[in-house]
Amino acid sequence: MAKPKIAIFSFTSCEGCQLQILSLEEEFLTLLQHVEIVNFREAMTEKSDDYQIAFVEGSITRTSEIAELKNIREKADILIALGACAALGGINAMKNLHPKKEWLQTVYGRDDLFSDTIPTKRIKDVVDVDFVIPGCPIDKNEFLRFVKSLLIGTEPRLPNYPVCVECRSKGNVCLFDKEDGQVDGCLGSVTRAGCNAICPTFKDACVGCRGFVDQPNIDSLKVILKDNGLSEKDIERKFTIFNALESS
């Protein structure tokens, strides 16, 4: 029986999610016993347009990328948005909050250059997406679980509870209860779990890189953040680091 063929593509991103796949190391070699990877720029030079499953990292920020993504969608039986940039627009989407001339001036020092740059789009804004693996970067073990589910014919599922649940299960002290009284503006109560609460565990506030749970109580969290001394501008910045498109 032929192995399923997987292709991994990259648009506007740092490609850190692809590096997470490679960091599976020995487990990655085991995975190769069950699938054939035919396109993966971070790991191989060979390319093939014959694949069934496509993982797409990065957001769409140029006109030329739209046709390329649509071509990938036409060839793939299953398309998975890989990481925060692909799923949410990610950090790239913050440029949507400013005029195009300002983007060009900031990046190139002038605003009269020709550029095919466009407002950032999520993968789902351009083509149909079958599944999403969120995070910045993704969790490598979640990627492995997704592939295993696809191989055995079951539907991969994401947690639909907040990061706070994982913090509790690990016995973390809530960042709103820090002894120094400083509040960084943790978004763990509205952000989808699955990262094992890695940021709060190391005393860094959750910034929402996995997107929101279904029906998040964002208004309530904003009130809590304001009551803890964050300005409206600081709160807005927190919610738009990764979720500029989701928050709009």
Coordinates of C-alpha atoms in Angstrom, one line a residue:
M1 CA 0.0 0.0 0.0
A2 CA 1.4 3.4 -1.0
K3 CA 2.3 5.8 1.7
P4 CA 0.2 9.1 1.9
K5 CA 2.2 11.9 0.3
I6 CA 2.6 15.1 2.4
A7 CA 3.8 18.5 1.2
I8 CA 4.8 21.4 3.5
F9 CA 4.6 24.9 2.2
S10 CA 5.6 28.3 3.5
F11 CA 4.3 31.8 2.8
T12 CA 5.0 34.9 4.9
S13 CA 6.4 33.6 8.2
C14 CA 9.6 32.9 10.0
E15 CA 9.3 29.1 9.2
G16 CA 9.6 28.3 12.9
C17 CA 6.7 25.9 12.7
Q18 CA 8.5 23.8 10.1
L19 CA 11.6 23.8 12.4
Q20 CA 9.3 22.4 15.1
I21 CA 8.5 19.5 12.8
L22 CA 12.2 18.8 12.3
S23 CA 12.8 18.9 16.0
L24 CA 10.8 15.7 16.4
E25 CA 14.1 14.1 15.5
E26 CA 13.8 10.3 16.0
E27 CA 10.0 10.5 16.0
F28 CA 10.3 12.3 12.6
L29 CA 12.3 9.3 11.2
T30 CA 9.5 7.0 12.5
L31 CA 6.9 9.1 10.8
L32 CA 8.7 8.7 7.5
Q33 CA 8.0 5.0 7.7
H34 CA 4.3 5.8 7.3
V35 CA 4.3 8.9 5.0
E36 CA 6.2 10.2 2.1
I37 CA 7.2 13.9 2.3
V38 CA 7.5 15.3 -1.3
N39 CA 7.8 19.0 -0.6
F40 CA 9.5 20.5 2.5
R41 CA 11.9 23.5 1.8
E42 CA 13.5 23.4 5.3
A43 CA 14.5 19.7 4.8
M44 CA 14.9 18.8 1.2
T45 CA 15.5 20.3 -2.3
E46 CA 13.3 17.9 -4.3
K47 CA 9.8 19.0 -5.1
S48 CA 6.7 17.3 -6.3
D49 CA 3.2 18.4 -7.2
D50 CA 1.8 15.0 -6.4
Y51 CA 0.5 15.0 -2.8
Q52 CA -2.6 14.3 -0.8
I53 CA -2.0 16.3 2.4
A54 CA -0.7 19.9 2.4
F55 CA 0.5 21.8 5.5
V56 CA 0.6 25.5 4.9
E57 CA 2.6 27.8 7.1
G58 CA 2.5 31.6 6.9
S59 CA -0.1 34.2 6.0
I60 CA -0.8 35.7 2.6
T61 CA 0.7 39.2 2.3
R62 CA 1.4 39.5 -1.5
T63 CA -0.9 39.4 -4.5
S64 CA 1.4 36.7 -6.1
E65 CA 0.8 34.4 -3.2
I66 CA -2.9 34.1 -3.8
A67 CA -2.7 32.1 -7.0
E68 CA 0.0 29.9 -5.5
L69 CA -2.1 29.0 -2.5
K70 CA -5.2 28.3 -4.7
N71 CA -3.0 25.9 -6.8
I72 CA -2.0 24.1 -3.6
R73 CA -5.6 23.8 -2.6
E74 CA -6.6 22.3 -5.9
K75 CA -4.0 19.6 -5.6
A76 CA -4.5 18.7 -2.0
D77 CA -7.2 16.4 -0.7
I78 CA -6.6 17.9 2.8
L79 CA -5.2 21.3 3.6
I80 CA -4.0 22.2 7.1
A81 CA -3.2 25.8 8.2
L82 CA 0.1 25.4 10.2
G83 CA 0.7 27.9 13.0
A84 CA -0.5 31.3 14.1
C85 CA 0.4 33.2 10.9
A86 CA -1.6 30.7 8.7
A87 CA -4.5 30.3 11.1
L88 CA -4.9 33.8 12.5
G89 CA -2.8 36.2 10.3
G90 CA -0.5 36.3 13.3
I91 CA 2.0 39.1 13.9
N92 CA 1.9 39.9 10.1
A93 CA -1.7 41.1 10.5
M94 CA -0.8 44.0 12.7
K95 CA 0.1 45.9 9.5
N96 CA -3.6 45.8 8.6
L97 CA -4.2 48.4 11.4
H98 CA -2.1 51.0 9.5
P99 CA -2.3 52.6 6.0
K100 CA -0.2 50.9 3.2
K101 CA 2.0 54.0 2.8
E102 CA 3.0 53.7 6.4
W103 CA 4.0 50.0 5.9
L104 CA 6.3 51.0 3.0
Q105 CA 7.7 54.0 4.8
T106 CA 8.5 51.9 7.9
V107 CA 10.1 49.0 6.0
Y108 CA 11.8 50.8 3.1
G109 CA 12.1 54.3 4.3
R110 CA 9.9 55.7 1.5
D111 CA 6.3 55.2 0.5
D112 CA 6.5 55.7 -3.3
L113 CA 7.8 52.2 -4.2
F114 CA 5.9 49.7 -6.2
S115 CA 5.1 46.7 -4.1
D116 CA 2.5 43.9 -4.5
T117 CA 2.1 43.8 -0.7
I118 CA -1.5 43.6 0.4
P119 CA -3.3 43.5 3.7
T120 CA -2.5 40.3 5.5
K121 CA -4.9 37.4 4.9
R122 CA -5.4 34.2 6.8
I123 CA -5.2 31.0 4.8
K124 CA -9.0 30.5 5.3
D125 CA -9.6 34.0 3.8
V126 CA -8.3 32.7 0.4
V127 CA -9.1 29.0 0.3
D128 CA -11.1 26.4 2.3
V129 CA -9.1 25.0 5.2
D130 CA -9.8 21.5 6.5
F131 CA -7.9 21.7 9.8
V132 CA -5.8 24.1 11.9
I133 CA -2.8 23.5 14.0
P134 CA -2.4 26.7 16.0
G135 CA 0.5 28.3 17.9
C136 CA 3.7 30.3 17.5
P137 CA 5.4 28.1 17.0
I138 CA 3.2 25.0 16.8
D139 CA 3.6 22.2 19.4
K140 CA 5.5 19.5 17.7
N141 CA 3.6 16.8 19.6
E142 CA 0.3 18.2 18.5
F143 CA 1.6 18.1 14.9
L144 CA 2.4 14.4 15.4
R145 CA -1.0 13.7 16.8
F146 CA -2.7 15.4 13.8
V147 CA -0.7 13.3 11.3
K148 CA -1.5 10.1 13.3
S149 CA -5.2 10.9 13.3
L150 CA -5.2 11.5 9.5
L151 CA -3.4 8.2 8.9
I152 CA -5.9 6.2 10.9
G153 CA -8.9 8.1 9.4
T154 CA -10.1 9.9 12.5
E155 CA -10.8 13.7 12.7
P156 CA -8.0 15.6 14.6
R157 CA -9.4 17.8 17.4
L158 CA -8.2 20.8 19.2
P159 CA -8.9 21.5 22.9
N160 CA -11.8 23.9 23.4
Y161 CA -10.9 25.0 26.9
P162 CA -8.6 27.9 27.9
V163 CA -4.9 27.9 28.8
C164 CA -6.0 28.6 32.4
V165 CA -7.1 25.0 32.7
E166 CA -3.6 23.8 31.8
C167 CA -2.1 26.3 34.3
R168 CA -4.3 25.0 37.0
S169 CA -3.4 21.4 36.2
K170 CA 0.3 22.3 36.5
G171 CA -0.2 24.1 39.8
N172 CA 1.0 27.4 38.4
V173 CA 0.4 30.6 40.4
C174 CA -1.9 32.8 38.3
L175 CA 0.0 35.7 36.9
F176 CA -2.7 38.1 38.1
D177 CA -1.6 37.0 41.7
K178 CA 2.1 37.7 41.2
E179 CA 3.8 38.8 44.4
D180 CA 5.3 42.0 42.9
G181 CA 1.8 43.1 41.9
Q182 CA 2.7 43.7 38.3
V183 CA 0.2 42.5 35.7
D184 CA 1.4 41.8 32.2
G185 CA -2.0 41.2 30.8
C186 CA -2.3 37.4 30.5
L187 CA -4.9 36.2 27.9
G188 CA -4.9 32.7 29.1
S189 CA -8.6 32.8 30.1
V190 CA -9.7 33.3 26.5
T191 CA -7.0 31.5 24.6
R192 CA -7.3 27.9 23.3
A193 CA -5.2 25.4 25.3
G194 CA -2.9 22.8 23.8
C195 CA 0.5 24.5 24.5
N196 CA 0.8 23.0 28.0
A197 CA 0.7 26.6 29.3
I198 CA 4.3 27.0 28.4
C199 CA 4.4 30.8 28.6
P200 CA 2.7 31.2 32.0
T201 CA 4.7 28.3 33.4
F202 CA 7.9 30.4 32.7
K203 CA 6.2 33.5 34.2
D204 CA 5.4 35.1 30.8
A205 CA 1.8 36.2 30.1
C206 CA -0.1 34.4 27.4
V207 CA -0.5 36.5 24.3
G208 CA -3.1 34.4 22.5
C209 CA -0.9 32.8 19.8
R210 CA -3.3 29.8 19.6
G211 CA -6.3 31.9 19.0
F212 CA -9.5 32.1 21.1
V213 CA -11.7 29.3 22.5
D214 CA -15.2 29.1 21.1
Q215 CA -17.3 32.0 22.6
P216 CA -14.5 33.6 24.6
N217 CA -15.6 36.1 27.2
I218 CA -13.3 38.9 25.9
D219 CA -15.3 41.8 27.3
S220 CA -15.0 40.4 30.8
L221 CA -11.2 39.9 30.5
K222 CA -10.8 43.4 29.2
V223 CA -12.6 44.7 32.3
I224 CA -10.2 42.6 34.5
L225 CA -7.2 43.9 32.7
K226 CA -8.4 47.5 33.1
D227 CA -9.1 47.0 36.8
N228 CA -5.5 45.7 37.1
G229 CA -4.1 48.9 35.8
L230 CA -3.7 48.3 32.0
S231 CA -4.7 51.2 29.8
E232 CA -7.1 50.7 26.9
K233 CA -4.2 51.1 24.5
D234 CA -2.2 48.4 26.3
I235 CA -5.2 46.1 26.2
E236 CA -5.7 46.7 22.5
R237 CA -2.0 45.9 21.9
K238 CA -2.3 42.6 23.8
F239 CA -5.3 41.5 21.7
T240 CA -3.8 42.4 18.4
I241 CA -0.3 40.8 18.7
F242 CA -1.6 37.6 17.2
N243 CA -5.3 38.2 16.8
A244 CA -5.7 41.5 14.9
L245 CA -8.0 39.8 12.4
E246 CA -9.9 37.8 15.0
S247 CA -10.5 40.9 17.2
S248 CA -11.8 43.1 14.3

